[in-house]
Every structure is written in C-alpha cells, then in structure tokens.
Amino acid sequence: MTSSIANQEDFNQQASNQQASKLVPPHGSKDLKPLLLKGDARKQALKLASSLPTITLSSRERGDLIMLGIGGFTPLNGFMNQADWQGVVDDMRLQSGDNAGLFWPIPITLSAPKATADNLNQGDKVALVAKDGEIMGILTVEETYTIDKAHECQQVFTTTDSEHPGVQQVLSQGEVNIAGSVEVLSEGEFPTLYPEIYKTPAETREILDAKGWKTVAAFQTRNPMHRSHEYLAKIAIEICDGVLIHSLLGALKPGDIPAEVRQEAIKTLIDNYFRQDTVIQAGYPLDMRYAGPREALLHAVFRQNYGCSHLIVGRDHAGVGDYYGAFDAQTIFEYVGKDDLITQPLKIGWTFWCNACNAMASDKTCPHEASEHVKVSGTKLRKALSEDEDVPENFSRPEVLQILRDYYAGIAREERAEVKLVGASAV
C-alpha cells in the first residue's frame, strides 16, 4: 500500500509539473530567453571581463542590459545592429536574423565614443561597465555604426526638442552604436534594494501561475497611485483575473518621486483598499524614456514577457510635458497588426472624482457637468505636495498622502524640483 501511495504521489506531481501555463506566451518565442549567467559560468565570465576593454553604460543602457539579462526583452539576444535599428525606428520591426519581421517599437542600443569604437572589430569582446565600476556584462561585437540621432528622436519621441528628457538621452549618447550579443553578469542593486517587489519575468509568471490566473492586466506606474490610478486598477480587476501593479524602479526625471517612496505608498494602498489576492505589486529595472505612444507599445511587449494579457492604458501614458495628446498612447495600438502583439490595451478614458456622484467616475459613466469633476494627475499631486499645499482627500487616500507628505517634509523647499502643469496634466 505504501508503494501504491508513493506512486500516486509521483503521478500527481508529474501531472502538476506538466500542466501548461494559462498565461500568454513570451513575445516572439515559446519560452523566455534570459541572458543572465549564473554560477561557474558567471565566475569565468567575470574573470575574462576583467581583462577586456570596457564601455561605460549610461543609466538607460544599464537598465536595458538588465532587462536583456532577466528575459524582459525576449527574444532579443543583445544590442541592435544597424538594420534592426533602422527597421525599429522607421517601421517598428526587426530586420535581421531569426527575429526578422518581429514587431518591436523602440530601439535597444548601446553607444560609445568614436575613439572607443574605432578600436573594435567584429568578434571582439568588450566588458560593459556601470558608472560605479561594476562589471555588468560582456558584449561580442557584431558591428559598429553611426546613426541620425535627430531622425531617431523624431520617429520615437515625435520631437527633436532637447528639453524632452528622452531626446536628451539620445542626443547625449556616444557617436557610434555598438551592436552585438551579450552575456549579462549582474542585476545591479535591484534584488537587494527592492527585495519584496523586484521580480524577473520568470518569477512573476511563477506567481501568476500559482494563482491560476489566465488574464492579467499590467498597471504601469512611475508615480504613487492616486484615486484615478486606483479606479483604473479596480476596473481591470472586474475584467481580468487580477492586476500586476508594475512599478518602474530605474531612473526618472527631476521632480518624480523615488521608487522606495512609491513602493511604500502603493503597498499601503493595496493593504487598505484592495481585496486580498486581486493585485500583485512588483517592479522592473528600466529607466523612463518618456516616449509616450511608442513607450506604451514597449510596455505592452515586455509585459507579455511578464505574463500579462492586457496593459492598462489611460490618459497620457508614459508622457511628459505637452509633447503628446492625452490619448495618443491608446490610438497607436490601432496601427499594430493583429498578429504583432498578444498583450492588448485596456483603453480607459478620462477618470475623475465627481462631486455630484460623490464617487470616482469616467467620461463614459458620469452624466454631470465638467464643473463637478476633479481631474487627478500624478503631476498635479506632485506639484501640490512639493509646494506644501493642501491636497483634497478625493485626490489620494489619506494613508498614501501621509507617506508622501513625510517624504517632502524631508526635502528643503529650495531643493525641491519645480513641477510644471502642462499638457494633459494641466486639464
């Protein structure tokens, strides 16, 4: 009998292991393709890297490299060559190798000074180093090439204005792009600095699978969640099995609230105002590009790798200033082919507090005049807090407001970045 029970347990375990995930597959691949080395392979690579010429990564490039490492940019195997750069910039499609024709909305590139690039040949290996000196990876050079930076900016950001933070990133990068496959050796500070929320795509999928979820909506945020954000997430919970509240953990522009403060504020909101087991709080290691519509598409691509079937796309998604219309990030999905992207947008219009309804509402549900509406934005909230103004409770939950007030109280007024209301955030 003991043997029979053991055999049954083995059978049950095998059946469990073989059960297919209900989640969407990774982008352009049946499986995730993480490029992060571990164990002895990593030790050997680090030893080799210490003897190689180096390229110092910008903050954006470092975040991109980590995403390549953890499989967030599946199926890419490194930094893009000239054909892929051109295809992505002009047509949002890769052009070379096994991934030719695959939808990809924003170039993932590495740059270097011309003097560095002139000393590199095809097949050479180069160590990729963070600004603090940490060896982050090894790149095997495929080619070096120059680009029209203004053309990239116009196509990706729809502007060449150097005041745009994403344009600034491109204009300040090295003169030459270095293409090639990568071996990633570090995830940087993210696993230790954010141990509770930093999750790789594989780890996130494991959590989602354990819950038995099939439809998952990603909520992209670089801000603490205010009442409109909360409302958007709860709409998605009504539609999907659950929501992944997915916070950007990389670098932001001046005036944005740092990740550790956002993490605490979002956790407090979840603990107090969401039903248990309907949302998961997690984070990812990219910097913001502020590319508006194109960045919304990139958000959908890598959220597919994280297992999400949907991406919540509200007002001014990934926008900055007045460079984009309030719902341009929704409209751009209409130009994506039906077979290009599995993860689909959940398009939600203006959301606001309505004084007449005495509740959160949207432009599809509320019958009252605009004079009754209190439109909330992360920019408005940051501006009020940074200037020590009163914030109405219909802007944000009181527990969240207290965390944010405590953060600003620790910054001298003269040291606080100016927050301007422009574009959709000023409405």
mmCIF file of C-alpha atoms in Angstrom, residues 105-413:
data_model
loop_
_atom_site.group_PDB
_atom_site.id
_atom_site.type_symbol
_atom_site.label_atom_id
_atom_site.label_comp_id
_atom_site.label_asym_id
_atom_site.label_seq_id
_atom_site.Cartn_x
_atom_site.Cartn_y
_atom_site.Cartn_z
ATOM 1 C CA PRO A 105 8.621 49.611 -31.077
ATOM 2 C CA ILE A 106 11.759 51.241 -29.580
ATOM 3 C CA PRO A 107 15.437 50.658 -30.425
ATOM 4 C CA ILE A 108 17.536 48.931 -27.765
ATOM 5 C CA THR A 109 21.030 50.204 -28.480
ATOM 6 C CA LEU A 110 24.449 50.668 -26.944
ATOM 7 C CA SER A 111 26.686 53.628 -27.811
ATOM 8 C CA ALA A 112 30.322 54.542 -27.294
ATOM 9 C CA PRO A 113 32.703 57.391 -28.140
ATOM 10 C CA LYS A 114 34.198 57.209 -31.634
ATOM 11 C CA ALA A 115 37.688 56.676 -30.214
ATOM 12 C CA THR A 116 36.467 53.534 -28.434
ATOM 13 C CA ALA A 117 34.539 52.243 -31.432
ATOM 14 C CA ASP A 118 37.491 52.731 -33.788
ATOM 15 C CA ASN A 119 39.452 50.143 -31.806
ATOM 16 C CA LEU A 120 36.755 47.454 -32.025
ATOM 17 C CA ASN A 121 36.432 44.773 -34.700
ATOM 18 C CA GLN A 122 33.807 42.154 -35.418
ATOM 19 C CA GLY A 123 34.156 39.283 -32.973
ATOM 20 C CA ASP A 124 35.924 41.320 -30.308
ATOM 21 C CA LYS A 125 34.678 41.058 -26.754
ATOM 22 C CA VAL A 126 34.201 44.096 -24.568
ATOM 23 C CA ALA A 127 33.218 44.436 -20.905
ATOM 24 C CA LEU A 128 30.126 46.526 -20.168
ATOM 25 C CA VAL A 129 30.677 48.526 -17.009
ATOM 26 C CA ALA A 130 28.328 50.648 -14.898
ATOM 27 C CA LYS A 131 29.302 54.174 -13.895
ATOM 28 C CA ASP A 132 30.214 52.896 -10.426
ATOM 29 C CA GLY A 133 32.673 50.429 -11.960
ATOM 30 C CA GLU A 134 30.635 47.246 -11.589
ATOM 31 C CA ILE A 135 31.081 44.819 -14.480
ATOM 32 C CA MET A 136 27.553 44.283 -15.812
ATOM 33 C CA GLY A 137 28.160 42.108 -18.855
ATOM 34 C CA ILE A 138 30.211 41.111 -21.881
ATOM 35 C CA LEU A 139 29.326 42.063 -25.452
ATOM 36 C CA THR A 140 30.601 40.245 -28.528
ATOM 37 C CA VAL A 141 30.884 42.878 -31.245
ATOM 38 C CA GLU A 142 28.791 42.302 -34.360
ATOM 39 C CA GLU A 143 29.215 45.733 -35.939
ATOM 40 C CA THR A 144 29.700 49.406 -35.212
ATOM 41 C CA TYR A 145 27.634 52.100 -36.933
ATOM 42 C CA THR A 146 26.602 55.719 -36.733
ATOM 43 C CA ILE A 147 23.007 56.908 -36.672
ATOM 44 C CA ASP A 148 20.988 60.008 -37.414
ATOM 45 C CA LYS A 149 20.107 60.911 -33.835
ATOM 46 C CA ALA A 150 17.607 63.578 -34.862
ATOM 47 C CA HIS A 151 15.798 61.041 -37.044
ATOM 48 C CA GLU A 152 15.564 58.558 -34.173
ATOM 49 C CA CYS A 153 14.206 61.261 -31.878
ATOM 50 C CA GLN A 154 11.602 62.436 -34.377
ATOM 51 C CA GLN A 155 10.384 58.906 -35.060
ATOM 52 C CA VAL A 156 10.389 57.624 -31.480
ATOM 53 C CA PHE A 157 9.543 60.766 -29.488
ATOM 54 C CA THR A 158 7.822 62.761 -32.294
ATOM 55 C CA THR A 159 10.122 65.680 -31.427
ATOM 56 C CA THR A 160 13.752 66.750 -31.569
ATOM 57 C CA ASP A 161 13.296 69.272 -28.749
ATOM 58 C CA SER A 162 16.301 68.915 -26.450
ATOM 59 C CA GLU A 163 14.077 69.772 -23.464
ATOM 60 C CA HIS A 164 12.368 66.394 -23.852
ATOM 61 C CA PRO A 165 14.110 64.016 -21.385
ATOM 62 C CA GLY A 166 14.117 61.102 -23.829
ATOM 63 C CA VAL A 167 15.562 63.262 -26.599
ATOM 64 C CA GLN A 168 18.241 64.389 -24.157
ATOM 65 C CA GLN A 169 19.211 60.739 -23.604
ATOM 66 C CA VAL A 170 19.663 60.084 -27.316
ATOM 67 C CA LEU A 171 21.472 63.335 -28.109
ATOM 68 C CA SER A 172 23.925 62.823 -25.227
ATOM 69 C CA GLN A 173 24.834 59.219 -26.105
ATOM 70 C CA GLY A 174 28.111 58.301 -27.822
ATOM 71 C CA GLU A 175 28.746 58.993 -31.501
ATOM 72 C CA VAL A 176 28.803 55.319 -32.511
ATOM 73 C CA ASN A 177 26.426 52.433 -31.780
ATOM 74 C CA ILE A 178 27.957 49.069 -30.868
ATOM 75 C CA ALA A 179 25.874 46.031 -31.824
ATOM 76 C CA GLY A 180 26.268 42.501 -30.554
ATOM 77 C CA SER A 181 25.086 39.650 -28.394
ATOM 78 C CA VAL A 182 25.513 39.938 -24.637
ATOM 79 C CA GLU A 183 26.198 37.817 -21.607
ATOM 80 C CA VAL A 184 24.749 39.546 -18.548
ATOM 81 C CA LEU A 185 26.592 39.256 -15.253
ATOM 82 C CA SER A 186 24.605 41.384 -12.817
ATOM 83 C CA GLU A 187 21.127 42.618 -11.971
ATOM 84 C CA GLY A 188 22.619 45.625 -10.219
ATOM 85 C CA GLU A 189 21.183 46.826 -6.929
ATOM 86 C CA PHE A 190 17.583 45.907 -7.684
ATOM 87 C CA PRO A 191 17.357 42.476 -5.991
ATOM 88 C CA THR A 192 18.841 43.790 -2.729
ATOM 89 C CA LEU A 193 17.353 47.297 -2.736
ATOM 90 C CA TYR A 194 13.825 46.133 -3.570
ATOM 91 C CA PRO A 195 13.712 42.509 -2.366
ATOM 92 C CA GLU A 196 9.943 42.456 -1.874
ATOM 93 C CA ILE A 197 8.896 43.763 -5.290
ATOM 94 C CA TYR A 198 11.733 43.269 -7.789
ATOM 95 C CA LYS A 199 10.747 40.230 -9.837
ATOM 96 C CA THR A 200 12.085 38.719 -13.052
ATOM 97 C CA PRO A 201 9.610 37.661 -15.747
ATOM 98 C CA ALA A 202 10.105 34.007 -14.773
ATOM 99 C CA GLU A 203 9.448 34.770 -11.098
ATOM 100 C CA THR A 204 6.385 36.832 -11.970
ATOM 101 C CA ARG A 205 4.988 34.106 -14.196
ATOM 102 C CA GLU A 206 5.508 31.574 -11.414
ATOM 103 C CA ILE A 207 3.449 33.740 -9.044
ATOM 104 C CA LEU A 208 0.696 34.258 -11.619
ATOM 105 C CA ASP A 209 0.606 30.549 -12.451
ATOM 106 C CA ALA A 210 0.354 29.657 -8.746
ATOM 107 C CA LYS A 211 -2.753 31.819 -8.549
ATOM 108 C CA GLY A 212 -4.208 30.093 -11.598
ATOM 109 C CA TRP A 213 -4.655 33.404 -13.396
ATOM 110 C CA LYS A 214 -5.094 33.451 -17.157
ATOM 111 C CA THR A 215 -5.940 37.079 -17.859
ATOM 112 C CA VAL A 216 -3.710 39.603 -16.125
ATOM 113 C CA ALA A 217 -3.712 43.371 -16.619
ATOM 114 C CA ALA A 218 -0.464 45.253 -16.068
ATOM 115 C CA PHE A 219 -0.713 48.669 -14.469
ATOM 116 C CA GLN A 220 2.339 50.698 -15.448
ATOM 117 C CA THR A 221 3.338 53.388 -12.971
ATOM 118 C CA ARG A 222 6.205 55.741 -12.256
ATOM 119 C CA ASN A 223 4.081 57.564 -9.642
ATOM 120 C CA PRO A 224 2.488 56.727 -6.316
ATOM 121 C CA MET A 225 -1.079 55.649 -7.047
ATOM 122 C CA HIS A 226 -3.734 58.339 -6.632
ATOM 123 C CA ARG A 227 -7.513 57.863 -6.734
ATOM 124 C CA SER A 228 -7.713 57.734 -10.542
ATOM 125 C CA HIS A 229 -4.968 55.082 -10.640
ATOM 126 C CA GLU A 230 -6.823 53.080 -8.008
ATOM 127 C CA TYR A 231 -10.023 53.344 -10.053
ATOM 128 C CA LEU A 232 -8.275 52.154 -13.233
ATOM 129 C CA ALA A 233 -6.836 49.119 -11.436
ATOM 130 C CA LYS A 234 -10.221 48.208 -9.975
ATOM 131 C CA ILE A 235 -11.879 48.451 -13.384
ATOM 132 C CA ALA A 236 -9.262 45.982 -14.656
ATOM 133 C CA ILE A 237 -9.893 43.640 -11.718
ATOM 134 C CA GLU A 238 -13.554 43.452 -12.794
ATOM 135 C CA ILE A 239 -12.444 42.375 -16.282
ATOM 136 C CA CYS A 240 -9.379 40.199 -15.646
ATOM 137 C CA ASP A 241 -8.381 37.562 -13.118
ATOM 138 C CA GLY A 242 -6.024 40.042 -11.484
ATOM 139 C CA VAL A 243 -3.773 43.060 -11.861
ATOM 140 C CA LEU A 244 0.026 43.346 -11.790
ATOM 141 C CA ILE A 245 0.865 46.786 -10.376
ATOM 142 C CA HIS A 246 4.231 47.122 -12.082
ATOM 143 C CA SER A 247 6.428 49.993 -10.926
ATOM 144 C CA LEU A 248 9.419 51.340 -12.789
ATOM 145 C CA LEU A 249 12.468 51.129 -10.495
ATOM 146 C CA GLY A 250 15.057 52.812 -12.704
ATOM 147 C CA ALA A 251 15.964 56.457 -13.177
ATOM 148 C CA LEU A 252 13.361 59.211 -13.530
ATOM 149 C CA LYS A 253 13.411 62.916 -14.330
ATOM 150 C CA PRO A 254 13.886 65.543 -11.581
ATOM 151 C CA GLY A 255 10.737 66.063 -9.526
ATOM 152 C CA ASP A 256 9.474 62.489 -9.830
ATOM 153 C CA ILE A 257 9.075 60.562 -6.577
ATOM 154 C CA PRO A 258 11.768 57.912 -5.890
ATOM 155 C CA ALA A 259 10.990 54.216 -6.080
ATOM 156 C CA GLU A 260 11.326 53.418 -2.366
ATOM 157 C CA VAL A 261 8.675 56.037 -1.502
ATOM 158 C CA ARG A 262 6.368 54.852 -4.278
ATOM 159 C CA GLN A 263 6.824 51.256 -3.119
ATOM 160 C CA GLU A 264 5.675 52.101 0.401
ATOM 161 C CA ALA A 265 2.759 54.232 -0.815
ATOM 162 C CA ILE A 266 1.493 51.578 -3.221
ATOM 163 C CA LYS A 267 1.778 48.800 -0.627
ATOM 164 C CA THR A 268 -0.224 50.898 1.826
ATOM 165 C CA LEU A 269 -2.910 51.475 -0.780
ATOM 166 C CA ILE A 270 -3.106 47.773 -1.615
ATOM 167 C CA ASP A 271 -3.256 46.736 2.038
ATOM 168 C CA ASN A 272 -6.074 49.141 2.840
ATOM 169 C CA TYR A 273 -8.178 49.484 -0.288
ATOM 170 C CA PHE A 274 -7.900 46.344 -2.442
ATOM 171 C CA ARG A 275 -9.417 42.925 -1.894
ATOM 172 C CA GLN A 276 -6.760 40.392 -0.968
ATOM 173 C CA ASP A 277 -5.332 38.307 -3.843
ATOM 174 C CA THR A 278 -6.599 40.576 -6.603
ATOM 175 C CA VAL A 279 -3.364 42.513 -7.198
ATOM 176 C CA ILE A 280 0.364 41.803 -7.156
ATOM 177 C CA GLN A 281 2.886 44.564 -6.529
ATOM 178 C CA ALA A 282 6.116 44.201 -8.485
ATOM 179 C CA GLY A 283 8.853 46.278 -10.079
ATOM 180 C CA TYR A 284 11.175 46.228 -13.076
ATOM 181 C CA PRO A 285 14.622 47.773 -13.677
ATOM 182 C CA LEU A 286 14.176 50.148 -16.646
ATOM 183 C CA ASP A 287 14.617 53.908 -16.821
ATOM 184 C CA MET A 288 11.767 56.011 -18.199
ATOM 185 C CA ARG A 289 12.162 57.153 -21.785
ATOM 186 C CA TYR A 290 9.027 59.360 -21.729
ATOM 187 C CA ALA A 291 8.291 58.277 -25.299
ATOM 188 C CA GLY A 292 4.521 58.398 -24.890
ATOM 189 C CA PRO A 293 2.803 56.217 -27.547
ATOM 190 C CA ARG A 294 5.931 54.281 -28.559
ATOM 191 C CA GLU A 295 6.772 53.581 -24.934
ATOM 192 C CA ALA A 296 3.228 52.326 -24.345
ATOM 193 C CA LEU A 297 3.867 49.750 -27.073
ATOM 194 C CA LEU A 298 7.175 48.763 -25.456
ATOM 195 C CA HIS A 299 5.348 48.428 -22.142
ATOM 196 C CA ALA A 300 2.934 46.002 -23.804
ATOM 197 C CA VAL A 301 5.767 43.995 -25.391
ATOM 198 C CA PHE A 302 7.687 43.330 -22.204
ATOM 199 C CA ARG A 303 4.507 42.902 -20.112
ATOM 200 C CA GLN A 304 3.732 39.998 -22.453
ATOM 201 C CA ASN A 305 7.071 38.547 -21.355
ATOM 202 C CA TYR A 306 5.965 39.007 -17.741
ATOM 203 C CA GLY A 307 2.788 37.014 -18.482
ATOM 204 C CA CYS A 308 0.255 39.833 -18.798
ATOM 205 C CA SER A 309 -2.580 39.535 -21.304
ATOM 206 C CA HIS A 310 -3.523 43.218 -21.030
ATOM 207 C CA LEU A 311 -1.947 46.601 -20.383
ATOM 208 C CA ILE A 312 -4.000 49.368 -18.792
ATOM 209 C CA VAL A 313 -3.611 52.454 -20.985
ATOM 210 C CA GLY A 314 -5.184 55.558 -19.538
ATOM 211 C CA ARG A 315 -4.580 59.250 -20.030
ATOM 212 C CA ASP A 316 -1.095 60.451 -21.029
ATOM 213 C CA HIS A 317 0.559 57.043 -20.709
ATOM 214 C CA ALA A 318 4.372 57.444 -20.484
ATOM 215 C CA GLY A 319 4.003 61.072 -21.489
ATOM 216 C CA VAL A 320 5.829 64.197 -20.431
ATOM 217 C CA GLY A 321 5.069 67.889 -20.870
ATOM 218 C CA ASP A 322 2.771 68.683 -23.782
ATOM 219 C CA TYR A 323 4.528 66.548 -26.408
ATOM 220 C CA TYR A 324 1.648 64.068 -26.753
ATOM 221 C CA GLY A 325 -2.122 64.198 -26.860
ATOM 222 C CA ALA A 326 -3.932 62.843 -23.816
ATOM 223 C CA PHE A 327 -4.850 59.564 -25.547
ATOM 224 C CA ASP A 328 -2.204 59.207 -28.264
ATOM 225 C CA ALA A 329 -0.889 56.151 -26.405
ATOM 226 C CA GLN A 330 -4.260 54.463 -26.944
ATOM 227 C CA THR A 331 -4.606 55.426 -30.590
ATOM 228 C CA ILE A 332 -1.222 53.995 -31.588
ATOM 229 C CA PHE A 333 -2.422 50.459 -30.791
ATOM 230 C CA GLU A 334 -4.842 50.762 -33.708
ATOM 231 C CA TYR A 335 -1.849 50.698 -36.066
ATOM 232 C CA VAL A 336 -0.413 47.467 -34.659
ATOM 233 C CA GLY A 337 -1.167 44.326 -36.670
ATOM 234 C CA LYS A 338 -3.420 41.745 -35.043
ATOM 235 C CA ASP A 339 -0.632 39.155 -35.093
ATOM 236 C CA ASP A 340 2.099 41.525 -33.880
ATOM 237 C CA LEU A 341 1.228 41.733 -30.207
ATOM 238 C CA ILE A 342 -0.696 39.328 -27.988
ATOM 239 C CA THR A 343 -0.933 41.650 -24.986
ATOM 240 C CA GLN A 344 -3.794 44.038 -25.656
ATOM 241 C CA PRO A 345 -4.573 47.511 -24.293
ATOM 242 C CA LEU A 346 -7.366 48.150 -21.818
ATOM 243 C CA LYS A 347 -8.257 51.635 -23.012
ATOM 244 C CA ILE A 348 -9.872 53.771 -20.333
ATOM 245 C CA GLY A 349 -10.786 57.427 -20.890
ATOM 246 C CA TRP A 350 -10.827 60.378 -18.523
ATOM 247 C CA THR A 351 -11.325 59.317 -14.926
ATOM 248 C CA PHE A 352 -12.058 61.767 -12.122
ATOM 249 C CA TRP A 353 -13.798 62.408 -8.862
ATOM 250 C CA CYS A 354 -17.316 63.694 -9.471
ATOM 251 C CA ASN A 355 -18.695 65.892 -6.695
ATOM 252 C CA ALA A 356 -22.258 65.266 -7.860
ATOM 253 C CA CYS A 357 -21.792 61.470 -7.968
ATOM 254 C CA ASN A 358 -19.713 61.667 -4.775
ATOM 255 C CA ALA A 359 -17.549 58.943 -6.270
ATOM 256 C CA MET A 360 -14.884 58.177 -8.833
ATOM 257 C CA ALA A 361 -16.284 58.085 -12.352
ATOM 258 C CA SER A 362 -15.283 58.273 -16.011
ATOM 259 C CA ASP A 363 -16.382 60.180 -19.072
ATOM 260 C CA LYS A 364 -18.349 57.066 -20.104
ATOM 261 C CA THR A 365 -20.294 56.731 -16.867
ATOM 262 C CA CYS A 366 -20.802 60.199 -15.388
ATOM 263 C CA PRO A 367 -23.738 62.368 -16.592
ATOM 264 C CA HIS A 368 -22.697 65.553 -14.789
ATOM 265 C CA GLU A 369 -21.146 68.798 -15.978
ATOM 266 C CA ALA A 370 -17.362 69.182 -16.114
ATOM 267 C CA SER A 371 -17.599 71.740 -13.317
ATOM 268 C CA GLU A 372 -18.400 68.830 -10.977
ATOM 269 C CA HIS A 373 -15.276 66.897 -11.970
ATOM 270 C CA VAL A 374 -11.976 66.895 -10.093
ATOM 271 C CA LYS A 375 -9.392 65.547 -12.534
ATOM 272 C CA VAL A 376 -6.429 63.997 -10.792
ATOM 273 C CA SER A 377 -2.945 63.529 -12.232
ATOM 274 C CA GLY A 378 0.369 62.474 -10.783
ATOM 275 C CA THR A 379 1.822 65.810 -11.856
ATOM 276 C CA LYS A 380 -0.891 67.781 -10.054
ATOM 277 C CA LEU A 381 -0.352 65.706 -6.933
ATOM 278 C CA ARG A 382 3.435 66.158 -7.023
ATOM 279 C CA LYS A 383 3.055 69.899 -7.583
ATOM 280 C CA ALA A 384 0.701 70.333 -4.624
ATOM 281 C CA LEU A 385 2.876 68.241 -2.314
ATOM 282 C CA SER A 386 6.134 69.887 -3.392
ATOM 283 C CA GLU A 387 4.621 73.314 -2.679
ATOM 284 C CA ASP A 388 3.156 72.194 0.687
ATOM 285 C CA GLU A 389 -0.384 72.864 -0.498
ATOM 286 C CA ASP A 390 -3.449 71.112 0.881
ATOM 287 C CA VAL A 391 -4.431 68.015 -1.092
ATOM 288 C CA PRO A 392 -8.125 67.060 -1.087
ATOM 289 C CA GLU A 393 -8.907 63.524 0.025
ATOM 290 C CA ASN A 394 -10.581 62.903 -3.341
ATOM 291 C CA PHE A 395 -7.101 63.204 -4.893
ATOM 292 C CA SER A 396 -5.470 60.441 -2.903
ATOM 293 C CA ARG A 397 -6.120 58.175 0.078
ATOM 294 C CA PRO A 398 -5.133 59.736 3.427
ATOM 295 C CA GLU A 399 -2.660 56.951 4.301
ATOM 296 C CA VAL A 400 -0.901 57.476 0.976
ATOM 297 C CA LEU A 401 -0.887 61.252 1.383
ATOM 298 C CA GLN A 402 0.792 60.942 4.769
ATOM 299 C CA ILE A 403 3.648 58.897 3.301
ATOM 300 C CA LEU A 404 4.139 61.458 0.544
ATOM 301 C CA ARG A 405 3.950 64.434 2.918
ATOM 302 C CA ASP A 406 6.594 62.806 5.117
ATOM 303 C CA TYR A 407 8.837 62.399 2.060
ATOM 304 C CA TYR A 408 8.525 66.053 1.020
ATOM 305 C CA ALA A 409 8.976 67.213 4.619
ATOM 306 C CA GLY A 410 12.488 65.786 4.444
ATOM 307 C CA ILE A 411 13.402 67.981 1.462
ATOM 308 C CA ALA A 412 14.120 71.682 1.929
ATOM 309 C CA ARG A 413 11.798 73.867 -0.159
#
